[in-house]
PDB file of C-alpha atoms in Angstrom:
ATOM      1  CA  MET A  29      -3.749  20.239  -5.842  1.00  0.00           C
ATOM      2  CA  ASP A  30      -7.142  18.599  -7.716  1.00  0.00           C
ATOM      3  CA  TYR A  31      -4.490  15.816  -9.411  1.00  0.00           C
ATOM      4  CA  PHE A  32      -3.310  15.327  -5.899  1.00  0.00           C
ATOM      5  CA  LEU A  33      -6.824  14.725  -4.435  1.00  0.00           C
ATOM      6  CA  CYS A  34      -7.616  12.447  -6.854  1.00  0.00           C
ATOM      7  CA  VAL A  35      -4.475  10.407  -6.135  1.00  0.00           C
ATOM      8  CA  ILE A  36      -5.138  10.177  -2.340  1.00  0.00           C
ATOM      9  CA  GLY A  37      -9.161   9.333  -2.940  1.00  0.00           C
ATOM     10  CA  MET A  38      -8.065   6.740  -5.589  1.00  0.00           C
ATOM     11  CA  VAL A  39      -5.416   4.955  -3.095  1.00  0.00           C
ATOM     12  CA  MET A  40      -7.876   4.822  -0.356  1.00  0.00           C
ATOM     13  CA  ILE A  41     -10.143   3.061  -2.632  1.00  0.00           C
ATOM     14  CA  VAL A  42      -7.846   0.621  -3.403  1.00  0.00           C
ATOM     15  CA  GLU A  43      -6.853   0.367   0.410  1.00  0.00           C
ATOM     16  CA  GLY A  44     -10.367  -0.146   1.374  1.00  0.00           C
ATOM     17  CA  VAL A  45     -10.965  -2.877  -1.181  1.00  0.00           C
ATOM     18  CA  PRO A  46      -9.295  -5.800   0.905  1.00  0.00           C
ATOM     19  CA  TYR A  47     -11.143  -4.797   4.049  1.00  0.00           C
ATOM     20  CA  PHE A  48     -14.566  -4.725   2.252  1.00  0.00           C
ATOM     21  CA  ALA A  49     -14.136  -7.721   0.304  1.00  0.00           C
ATOM     22  CA  ALA A  50     -12.429 -10.029   2.993  1.00  0.00           C
ATOM     23  CA  PRO A  51     -12.365  -8.665   6.878  1.00  0.00           C
ATOM     24  CA  GLU A  52     -11.795 -12.453   8.138  1.00  0.00           C
ATOM     25  CA  ARG A  53      -8.489 -12.691   5.937  1.00  0.00           C
ATOM     26  CA  MET A  54      -7.365  -9.257   6.320  1.00  0.00           C
ATOM     27  CA  LYS A  55      -7.660  -9.539  10.344  1.00  0.00           C
ATOM     28  CA  ALA A  56      -5.379 -12.912  10.046  1.00  0.00           C
ATOM     29  CA  TRP A  57      -2.920 -11.114   7.562  1.00  0.00           C
ATOM     30  CA  MET A  58      -2.596  -8.304   9.957  1.00  0.00           C
ATOM     31  CA  SER A  59      -1.974 -10.433  12.786  1.00  0.00           C
ATOM     32  CA  LYS A  60       0.662 -12.191  10.830  1.00  0.00           C
ATOM     33  CA  ILE A  61       2.318  -8.635  10.038  1.00  0.00           C
ATOM     34  CA  MET A  62       2.424  -7.982  13.717  1.00  0.00           C
ATOM     35  CA  GLU A  63       4.632 -10.972  14.163  1.00  0.00           C
ATOM     36  CA  LEU A  64       7.138  -9.498  11.751  1.00  0.00           C
ATOM     37  CA  ALA A  65      10.632  -7.945  12.643  1.00  0.00           C
ATOM     38  CA  PRO A  66      10.447  -4.107  12.473  1.00  0.00           C
ATOM     39  CA  ALA A  67      13.389  -4.380  10.327  1.00  0.00           C
ATOM     40  CA  ARG A  68      11.898  -6.690   8.048  1.00  0.00           C
ATOM     41  CA  LEU A  69       8.973  -4.403   7.790  1.00  0.00           C
ATOM     42  CA  ARG A  70      10.940  -1.476   7.344  1.00  0.00           C
ATOM     43  CA  ARG A  71      12.529  -3.132   4.003  1.00  0.00           C
ATOM     44  CA  PHE A  72       8.930  -3.736   3.060  1.00  0.00           C
ATOM     45  CA  GLY A  73       8.169  -0.434   2.841  1.00  0.00           C
ATOM     46  CA  LEU A  74      11.140   1.117   1.191  1.00  0.00           C
ATOM     47  CA  VAL A  75      10.851  -1.242  -1.475  1.00  0.00           C
ATOM     48  CA  MET A  76       7.156  -0.448  -1.892  1.00  0.00           C
ATOM     49  CA  MET A  77       8.167   3.675  -1.930  1.00  0.00           C
ATOM     50  CA  VAL A  78      10.438   2.638  -4.728  1.00  0.00           C
ATOM     51  CA  ALA A  79       8.102   0.786  -6.616  1.00  0.00           C
ATOM     52  CA  GLY A  80       5.562   3.214  -6.324  1.00  0.00           C
ATOM     53  CA  LEU A  81       7.857   6.340  -7.358  1.00  0.00           C
ATOM     54  CA  LEU A  82       8.830   3.981 -10.565  1.00  0.00           C
ATOM     55  CA  LEU A  83       5.099   3.358 -11.572  1.00  0.00           C
ATOM     56  CA  VAL A  84       4.789   7.216 -10.651  1.00  0.00           C
ATOM     57  CA  TYR A  85       7.644   8.181 -12.930  1.00  0.00           C
ATOM     58  CA  LEU A  86       6.737   5.663 -15.727  1.00  0.00           C
ATOM     59  CA  GLY A  87       3.194   6.536 -15.690  1.00  0.00           C
ATOM     60  CA  ARG A  88       4.158  10.732 -15.850  1.00  0.00           C
ATOM     61  CA  ARG A  89       6.849  10.077 -19.013  1.00  0.00           C
TER      62      ARG A  89
END
């Protein structure tokens, strides 16, 4: 459980950096994301999950 909490904390740090460093750019980027079709966002999410799973697999090997 400690490892899981550490991982969640690291994800939150990495996710928060762009919002802290460049909030104007993040707002513009988010408005572009809102224009994408749901199917395209779903594919992007799937690709990111597979990439994350691969990274976890390689890191735990």
